[in-house]
Amino acid sequence: MPDRSRDVSQPLEKLHPDETLKANSDQLRGGIVEGLGDPVTRAVLGEDSKLMKFHGLYLQDDRDVRDERRRQKLEPAYGFMVRVRLPGGVCSPSQWLKLDALARDYAAESLRVTTRQTFQLHRVLKSNLRPTIQGLRDVLLDTRAACGDDCRGVMCSVNPRLSTLHAELYDIAKRSSDHATPKTGAYREIWYEEERTPTASPEEPLYGRTYMPRKFKIGFVIPPINDIDVYAQDLGFIAIIEQGKLVGFNVAIGGGMGRIDRNQNSYPRLADVVGFVAVGRVLSTIDAVMEVQRDYGDRSDRARARFKYTIDDKGLEWVKAEIETRLGFELGAARPYNFTSNSDSLGWQRGEDGLQHFTLFIQNGRITNAPDCRLLDGLRAIARMHKGEFRVTPNQNLIISNIAKADRDQIEGLLRAHGLSELNRGSGLRLNAMACVAFPTCGLAMAEAERYLPELITKIEEILSQHDLYDEPITIRMTGCPNGCARPYISDIGLTGRAPGKYNLYLGGGFHGQRLNKLVLENIGEDAILDKLGGVIAHYARERNVYEHFGDFVLRAGYLNTTQDNSP
């Protein structure tokens, strides 16, 4: 394989220290093996925790007990978050059963569905990392590049009605993920305990010694459902269907949600559609776009290192021309397409191939057992008899997919027996809600998200019911910090944590992810949130147009005219 890498040319004194760390890591090996064998601490020492992100692992501690352990002069309650690489969110029953077993054995009997169509295991002890990762290998899963400065998990539309197209798109997403995943042998050596094998060719023909300046996200979507929020991707491929056939993709570049409070040079950004490529040119397009970001992304300031800032600093036309130079051809003119929603259709659906699919709402993606809803047990029981597959959706829900007509009654019986039948009967707001994990395991969280949003929604539902809007589909997304993991900046209602119990409130996003919302109130608590939403919801109920979405009304009614735009 030819070496396409190019090491950074900036003087070392101008680089962020993480660049030197990557360059000197021996292709992500560092001292991880030694750290895993250190019996004195449940953590890994020094900078190796940063390198472990490239292996899909985050060092975390239980923040609920952090202060108490500090008072007792004890080490923080360290554990690891293990994120699975699951291109397109597709999972076989045997893989599900393995994930279930690993969750029960090593992750406090809990699985977490993420907003990027994969699973996370939390609270995994250092001593259990190798058994967890080797268990995943048993069912052909891994955690490579699920985190870190590389191409992270590749997303893919999951519209179950489009069976043939989904299969084709999933195959492309899977090949794209395999293609863009780092090739270093460090993963096999550290986690599978294989011997290092010398190679004549470069270990990282695309990434070089310093990998990407920051994370890089790719997604594939089939209109009219923008379930992956394609405009939030660094590189998005919008499927163009003509006469029922996939002919190629419109290419969108430069999306990203993260921002930093009080830093005007950071902001969420929606991707720009820059052209069209045929199906056979997807992998070369991925290479070209990633190479441009690899070579020109900011490696001195990590707050400005995402692709969206490279585009704004260099100019969209300049970046497009550079991509075309590396491709060796010009992108075609973008072709017409239309999005209508970015939500999931819950319940039973029939695919064009006659097989059936059941989409199950999973509140904030948390799969565990509760007295009235044994979600973990119920899905295990279904996996034991299911002959199709599972599909994780970008909205943190789950599709039990490819069900033969003869098996539907049995699956419905298992849903009822485990208390899962009621999950799809929430309000339009609850069924279109997402939250990041936040406390107690995320070290970046400044406020609650997953544990608090359901309670807040209950209070907002009271307001909606007063105005006959209980079933109205309104998107609400909450994150514990401004990084935007639940994509709050393109929802009707967005909340990002500032401090315990305090949030920024954003309103007016586009219903299918086509418009950023805007900041309307800053650093406020629950009372102020409910007061503001109560007034806007009442106004919406009185004066909305027929079929007008909440975010569109907020924009038309002038609620955003006096606020500062949070886009470039």
PDB file of C-alpha atoms in Angstrom, residues 211-391:
ATOM      1  CA  TYR A 211      -2.888  10.979  12.814  1.00  0.00           C
ATOM      2  CA  MET A 212      -5.619  13.625  12.381  1.00  0.00           C
ATOM      3  CA  PRO A 213      -5.547  17.027  14.121  1.00  0.00           C
ATOM      4  CA  ARG A 214      -8.822  16.075  15.880  1.00  0.00           C
ATOM      5  CA  LYS A 215     -11.637  13.558  15.524  1.00  0.00           C
ATOM      6  CA  PHE A 216     -13.203  13.118  12.087  1.00  0.00           C
ATOM      7  CA  LYS A 217     -16.787  11.898  11.602  1.00  0.00           C
ATOM      8  CA  ILE A 218     -18.361  10.344   8.500  1.00  0.00           C
ATOM      9  CA  GLY A 219     -21.980   9.448   7.786  1.00  0.00           C
ATOM     10  CA  PHE A 220     -24.197   8.110   4.981  1.00  0.00           C
ATOM     11  CA  VAL A 221     -27.863   9.086   4.714  1.00  0.00           C
ATOM     12  CA  ILE A 222     -30.827   8.189   2.484  1.00  0.00           C
ATOM     13  CA  PRO A 223     -33.369  11.003   2.014  1.00  0.00           C
ATOM     14  CA  PRO A 224     -36.050  11.831   2.975  1.00  0.00           C
ATOM     15  CA  ILE A 225     -35.096  10.878   6.570  1.00  0.00           C
ATOM     16  CA  ASN A 226     -32.026  12.702   7.847  1.00  0.00           C
ATOM     17  CA  ASP A 227     -31.681  10.387  10.828  1.00  0.00           C
ATOM     18  CA  ILE A 228     -27.876  10.683  11.003  1.00  0.00           C
ATOM     19  CA  ASP A 229     -27.993  14.515  11.007  1.00  0.00           C
ATOM     20  CA  VAL A 230     -25.753  14.568   7.957  1.00  0.00           C
ATOM     21  CA  TYR A 231     -25.038  18.298   8.292  1.00  0.00           C
ATOM     22  CA  ALA A 232     -23.358  17.595  11.644  1.00  0.00           C
ATOM     23  CA  GLN A 233     -20.726  15.318  10.038  1.00  0.00           C
ATOM     24  CA  ASP A 234     -17.213  16.316   9.024  1.00  0.00           C
ATOM     25  CA  LEU A 235     -17.918  14.378   5.826  1.00  0.00           C
ATOM     26  CA  GLY A 236     -21.445  13.424   4.853  1.00  0.00           C
ATOM     27  CA  PHE A 237     -22.649  11.372   1.885  1.00  0.00           C
ATOM     28  CA  ILE A 238     -26.269  12.041   0.846  1.00  0.00           C
ATOM     29  CA  ALA A 239     -27.569   9.149  -1.223  1.00  0.00           C
ATOM     30  CA  ILE A 240     -29.028  10.055  -4.604  1.00  0.00           C
ATOM     31  CA  ILE A 241     -31.645   7.555  -5.727  1.00  0.00           C
ATOM     32  CA  GLU A 242     -32.828   7.502  -9.325  1.00  0.00           C
ATOM     33  CA  GLN A 243     -35.478   5.011 -10.469  1.00  0.00           C
ATOM     34  CA  GLY A 244     -34.989   3.086  -7.250  1.00  0.00           C
ATOM     35  CA  LYS A 245     -31.233   2.698  -7.739  1.00  0.00           C
ATOM     36  CA  LEU A 246     -28.353   4.243  -5.806  1.00  0.00           C
ATOM     37  CA  VAL A 247     -26.360   6.219  -8.369  1.00  0.00           C
ATOM     38  CA  GLY A 248     -24.047   8.179  -6.094  1.00  0.00           C
ATOM     39  CA  PHE A 249     -23.823  10.731  -3.337  1.00  0.00           C
ATOM     40  CA  ASN A 250     -23.919  14.451  -2.787  1.00  0.00           C
ATOM     41  CA  VAL A 251     -20.866  15.286  -0.693  1.00  0.00           C
ATOM     42  CA  ALA A 252     -21.239  17.555   2.357  1.00  0.00           C
ATOM     43  CA  ILE A 253     -18.206  18.779   4.309  1.00  0.00           C
ATOM     44  CA  GLY A 254     -17.473  20.739   7.449  1.00  0.00           C
ATOM     45  CA  GLY A 255     -20.176  19.917   9.960  1.00  0.00           C
ATOM     46  CA  GLY A 256     -19.507  19.752  13.683  1.00  0.00           C
ATOM     47  CA  MET A 257     -21.347  20.447  16.933  1.00  0.00           C
ATOM     48  CA  GLY A 258     -18.701  21.233  19.529  1.00  0.00           C
ATOM     49  CA  ARG A 259     -18.137  24.680  20.963  1.00  0.00           C
ATOM     50  CA  ILE A 260     -16.523  26.234  24.026  1.00  0.00           C
ATOM     51  CA  ASP A 261     -18.446  28.642  26.229  1.00  0.00           C
ATOM     52  CA  ARG A 262     -16.959  32.146  26.294  1.00  0.00           C
ATOM     53  CA  ASN A 263     -14.819  31.373  23.236  1.00  0.00           C
ATOM     54  CA  GLN A 264     -16.226  33.235  20.243  1.00  0.00           C
ATOM     55  CA  ASN A 265     -13.785  31.418  17.980  1.00  0.00           C
ATOM     56  CA  SER A 266     -15.575  28.112  18.571  1.00  0.00           C
ATOM     57  CA  TYR A 267     -19.035  27.360  17.271  1.00  0.00           C
ATOM     58  CA  PRO A 268     -21.249  24.640  15.838  1.00  0.00           C
ATOM     59  CA  ARG A 269     -21.343  24.541  12.059  1.00  0.00           C
ATOM     60  CA  LEU A 270     -23.512  22.846   9.456  1.00  0.00           C
ATOM     61  CA  ALA A 271     -21.853  21.068   6.556  1.00  0.00           C
ATOM     62  CA  ASP A 272     -21.880  22.537   3.040  1.00  0.00           C
ATOM     63  CA  VAL A 273     -22.840  20.416   0.036  1.00  0.00           C
ATOM     64  CA  VAL A 274     -19.970  20.789  -2.442  1.00  0.00           C
ATOM     65  CA  GLY A 275     -20.736  18.308  -5.218  1.00  0.00           C
ATOM     66  CA  PHE A 276     -21.553  14.789  -6.325  1.00  0.00           C
ATOM     67  CA  VAL A 277     -19.550  11.562  -6.669  1.00  0.00           C
ATOM     68  CA  ALA A 278     -20.454   8.170  -8.101  1.00  0.00           C
ATOM     69  CA  VAL A 279     -20.745   5.149  -5.833  1.00  0.00           C
ATOM     70  CA  GLY A 280     -17.406   3.750  -6.966  1.00  0.00           C
ATOM     71  CA  ARG A 281     -15.537   6.861  -5.876  1.00  0.00           C
ATOM     72  CA  VAL A 282     -16.582   6.975  -2.230  1.00  0.00           C
ATOM     73  CA  LEU A 283     -13.354   5.563  -0.774  1.00  0.00           C
ATOM     74  CA  SER A 284     -11.131   7.830  -2.851  1.00  0.00           C
ATOM     75  CA  THR A 285     -13.274  10.789  -1.780  1.00  0.00           C
ATOM     76  CA  ILE A 286     -12.833   9.827   1.867  1.00  0.00           C
ATOM     77  CA  ASP A 287      -9.070   9.687   1.353  1.00  0.00           C
ATOM     78  CA  ALA A 288      -8.943  13.055  -0.389  1.00  0.00           C
ATOM     79  CA  VAL A 289     -11.072  14.881   2.184  1.00  0.00           C
ATOM     80  CA  MET A 290      -9.258  13.365   5.142  1.00  0.00           C
ATOM     81  CA  GLU A 291      -5.881  14.158   3.591  1.00  0.00           C
ATOM     82  CA  VAL A 292      -6.817  17.824   3.243  1.00  0.00           C
ATOM     83  CA  GLN A 293      -7.827  18.006   6.895  1.00  0.00           C
ATOM     84  CA  ARG A 294      -4.781  15.973   7.945  1.00  0.00           C
ATOM     85  CA  ASP A 295      -2.409  18.342   6.162  1.00  0.00           C
ATOM     86  CA  TYR A 296      -4.081  21.706   6.815  1.00  0.00           C
ATOM     87  CA  GLY A 297      -5.983  21.282  10.073  1.00  0.00           C
ATOM     88  CA  ASP A 298      -4.748  23.380  13.009  1.00  0.00           C
ATOM     89  CA  ARG A 299      -2.277  21.348  15.071  1.00  0.00           C
ATOM     90  CA  SER A 300      -1.327  24.144  17.465  1.00  0.00           C
ATOM     91  CA  ASP A 301      -4.762  24.946  18.942  1.00  0.00           C
ATOM     92  CA  ARG A 302      -6.972  21.908  19.561  1.00  0.00           C
ATOM     93  CA  ALA A 303      -9.957  24.198  20.078  1.00  0.00           C
ATOM     94  CA  ARG A 304      -9.613  25.141  16.378  1.00  0.00           C
ATOM     95  CA  ALA A 305      -8.510  21.761  15.040  1.00  0.00           C
ATOM     96  CA  ARG A 306     -11.789  20.389  13.633  1.00  0.00           C
ATOM     97  CA  PHE A 307     -12.391  20.341   9.872  1.00  0.00           C
ATOM     98  CA  LYS A 308     -15.099  23.000  10.128  1.00  0.00           C
ATOM     99  CA  TYR A 309     -12.492  25.557  11.209  1.00  0.00           C
ATOM    100  CA  THR A 310     -10.087  24.535   8.452  1.00  0.00           C
ATOM    101  CA  ILE A 311     -12.850  25.252   5.944  1.00  0.00           C
ATOM    102  CA  ASP A 312     -13.705  28.620   7.475  1.00  0.00           C
ATOM    103  CA  ASP A 313     -10.035  29.612   7.750  1.00  0.00           C
ATOM    104  CA  LYS A 314      -9.046  28.512   4.233  1.00  0.00           C
ATOM    105  CA  GLY A 315     -12.346  29.156   2.494  1.00  0.00           C
ATOM    106  CA  LEU A 316     -14.850  26.628   1.171  1.00  0.00           C
ATOM    107  CA  GLU A 317     -13.837  27.010  -2.472  1.00  0.00           C
ATOM    108  CA  TRP A 318     -10.147  26.609  -1.628  1.00  0.00           C
ATOM    109  CA  VAL A 319     -10.833  23.409   0.325  1.00  0.00           C
ATOM    110  CA  LYS A 320     -13.051  22.055  -2.449  1.00  0.00           C
ATOM    111  CA  ALA A 321     -10.347  22.744  -5.039  1.00  0.00           C
ATOM    112  CA  GLU A 322      -7.734  21.023  -2.869  1.00  0.00           C
ATOM    113  CA  ILE A 323      -9.989  17.976  -2.535  1.00  0.00           C
ATOM    114  CA  GLU A 324     -10.477  17.861  -6.300  1.00  0.00           C
ATOM    115  CA  THR A 325      -6.713  18.138  -6.866  1.00  0.00           C
ATOM    116  CA  ARG A 326      -6.147  15.063  -4.724  1.00  0.00           C
ATOM    117  CA  LEU A 327      -9.025  13.222  -6.392  1.00  0.00           C
ATOM    118  CA  GLY A 328      -7.718  13.996  -9.856  1.00  0.00           C
ATOM    119  CA  PHE A 329     -11.156  15.047 -11.083  1.00  0.00           C
ATOM    120  CA  GLU A 330     -13.791  17.697 -10.363  1.00  0.00           C
ATOM    121  CA  LEU A 331     -16.814  16.891  -8.259  1.00  0.00           C
ATOM    122  CA  GLY A 332     -20.043  16.755 -10.205  1.00  0.00           C
ATOM    123  CA  ALA A 333     -22.863  19.205  -9.666  1.00  0.00           C
ATOM    124  CA  ALA A 334     -24.935  18.412  -6.585  1.00  0.00           C
ATOM    125  CA  ARG A 335     -28.210  16.669  -7.434  1.00  0.00           C
ATOM    126  CA  PRO A 336     -31.668  17.416  -6.012  1.00  0.00           C
ATOM    127  CA  TYR A 337     -32.768  15.757  -2.772  1.00  0.00           C
ATOM    128  CA  ASN A 338     -35.217  16.472   0.018  1.00  0.00           C
ATOM    129  CA  PHE A 339     -35.309  15.829   3.753  1.00  0.00           C
ATOM    130  CA  THR A 340     -38.502  15.867   5.804  1.00  0.00           C
ATOM    131  CA  SER A 341     -37.435  14.721   9.280  1.00  0.00           C
ATOM    132  CA  ASN A 342     -34.530  13.478  11.387  1.00  0.00           C
ATOM    133  CA  SER A 343     -36.569  11.322  13.769  1.00  0.00           C
ATOM    134  CA  ASP A 344     -37.331   7.588  13.967  1.00  0.00           C
ATOM    135  CA  SER A 345     -40.647   5.949  13.084  1.00  0.00           C
ATOM    136  CA  LEU A 346     -41.426   3.875  16.174  1.00  0.00           C
ATOM    137  CA  GLY A 347     -43.329   0.591  16.237  1.00  0.00           C
ATOM    138  CA  TRP A 348     -43.925  -1.947  13.464  1.00  0.00           C
ATOM    139  CA  GLN A 349     -42.957  -1.356   9.843  1.00  0.00           C
ATOM    140  CA  ARG A 350     -42.826  -3.611   6.816  1.00  0.00           C
ATOM    141  CA  GLY A 351     -39.842  -3.585   4.489  1.00  0.00           C
ATOM    142  CA  GLU A 352     -40.071  -3.796   0.719  1.00  0.00           C
ATOM    143  CA  ASP A 353     -38.817  -7.385   0.987  1.00  0.00           C
ATOM    144  CA  GLY A 354     -41.787  -8.394   3.150  1.00  0.00           C
ATOM    145  CA  LEU A 355     -39.798  -8.725   6.383  1.00  0.00           C
ATOM    146  CA  GLN A 356     -40.957  -6.760   9.410  1.00  0.00           C
ATOM    147  CA  HIS A 357     -39.137  -4.434  11.782  1.00  0.00           C
ATOM    148  CA  PHE A 358     -39.936  -3.088  15.234  1.00  0.00           C
ATOM    149  CA  THR A 359     -38.392   0.203  16.378  1.00  0.00           C
ATOM    150  CA  LEU A 360     -38.210   0.477  20.166  1.00  0.00           C
ATOM    151  CA  PHE A 361     -37.788   3.786  21.987  1.00  0.00           C
ATOM    152  CA  ILE A 362     -34.927   3.631  24.495  1.00  0.00           C
ATOM    153  CA  GLN A 363     -34.855   6.661  26.744  1.00  0.00           C
ATOM    154  CA  ASN A 364     -31.468   8.340  26.354  1.00  0.00           C
ATOM    155  CA  GLY A 365     -30.048   5.048  25.066  1.00  0.00           C
ATOM    156  CA  ARG A 366     -29.731   3.399  28.486  1.00  0.00           C
ATOM    157  CA  ILE A 367     -30.323  -0.372  28.426  1.00  0.00           C
ATOM    158  CA  THR A 368     -30.595  -1.773  31.935  1.00  0.00           C
ATOM    159  CA  ASN A 369     -33.120  -3.507  34.147  1.00  0.00           C
ATOM    160  CA  ALA A 370     -35.667  -1.691  36.284  1.00  0.00           C
ATOM    161  CA  PRO A 371     -38.467  -3.224  38.381  1.00  0.00           C
ATOM    162  CA  ASP A 372     -41.174  -2.262  35.889  1.00  0.00           C
ATOM    163  CA  CYS A 373     -39.113  -2.586  32.696  1.00  0.00           C
ATOM    164  CA  ARG A 374     -36.485  -5.300  32.365  1.00  0.00           C
ATOM    165  CA  LEU A 375     -34.996  -3.900  29.191  1.00  0.00           C
ATOM    166  CA  LEU A 376     -31.665  -5.730  29.377  1.00  0.00           C
ATOM    167  CA  ASP A 377     -33.366  -9.066  30.087  1.00  0.00           C
ATOM    168  CA  GLY A 378     -36.052  -8.539  27.459  1.00  0.00           C
ATOM    169  CA  LEU A 379     -33.629  -7.791  24.661  1.00  0.00           C
ATOM    170  CA  ARG A 380     -31.489 -10.768  25.648  1.00  0.00           C
ATOM    171  CA  ALA A 381     -34.544 -13.001  25.411  1.00  0.00           C
ATOM    172  CA  ILE A 382     -35.339 -11.605  21.964  1.00  0.00           C
ATOM    173  CA  ALA A 383     -31.721 -12.045  20.804  1.00  0.00           C
ATOM    174  CA  ARG A 384     -31.859 -15.716  21.782  1.00  0.00           C
ATOM    175  CA  MET A 385     -34.678 -16.410  19.311  1.00  0.00           C
ATOM    176  CA  HIS A 386     -34.222 -13.646  16.724  1.00  0.00           C
ATOM    177  CA  LYS A 387     -33.065 -14.714  13.250  1.00  0.00           C
ATOM    178  CA  GLY A 388     -32.565 -11.224  11.820  1.00  0.00           C
ATOM    179  CA  GLU A 389     -30.444  -8.397  13.164  1.00  0.00           C
ATOM    180  CA  PHE A 390     -30.506  -5.395  15.463  1.00  0.00           C
ATOM    181  CA  ARG A 391     -29.952  -1.852  14.229  1.00  0.00           C
TER     182      ARG A 391
END
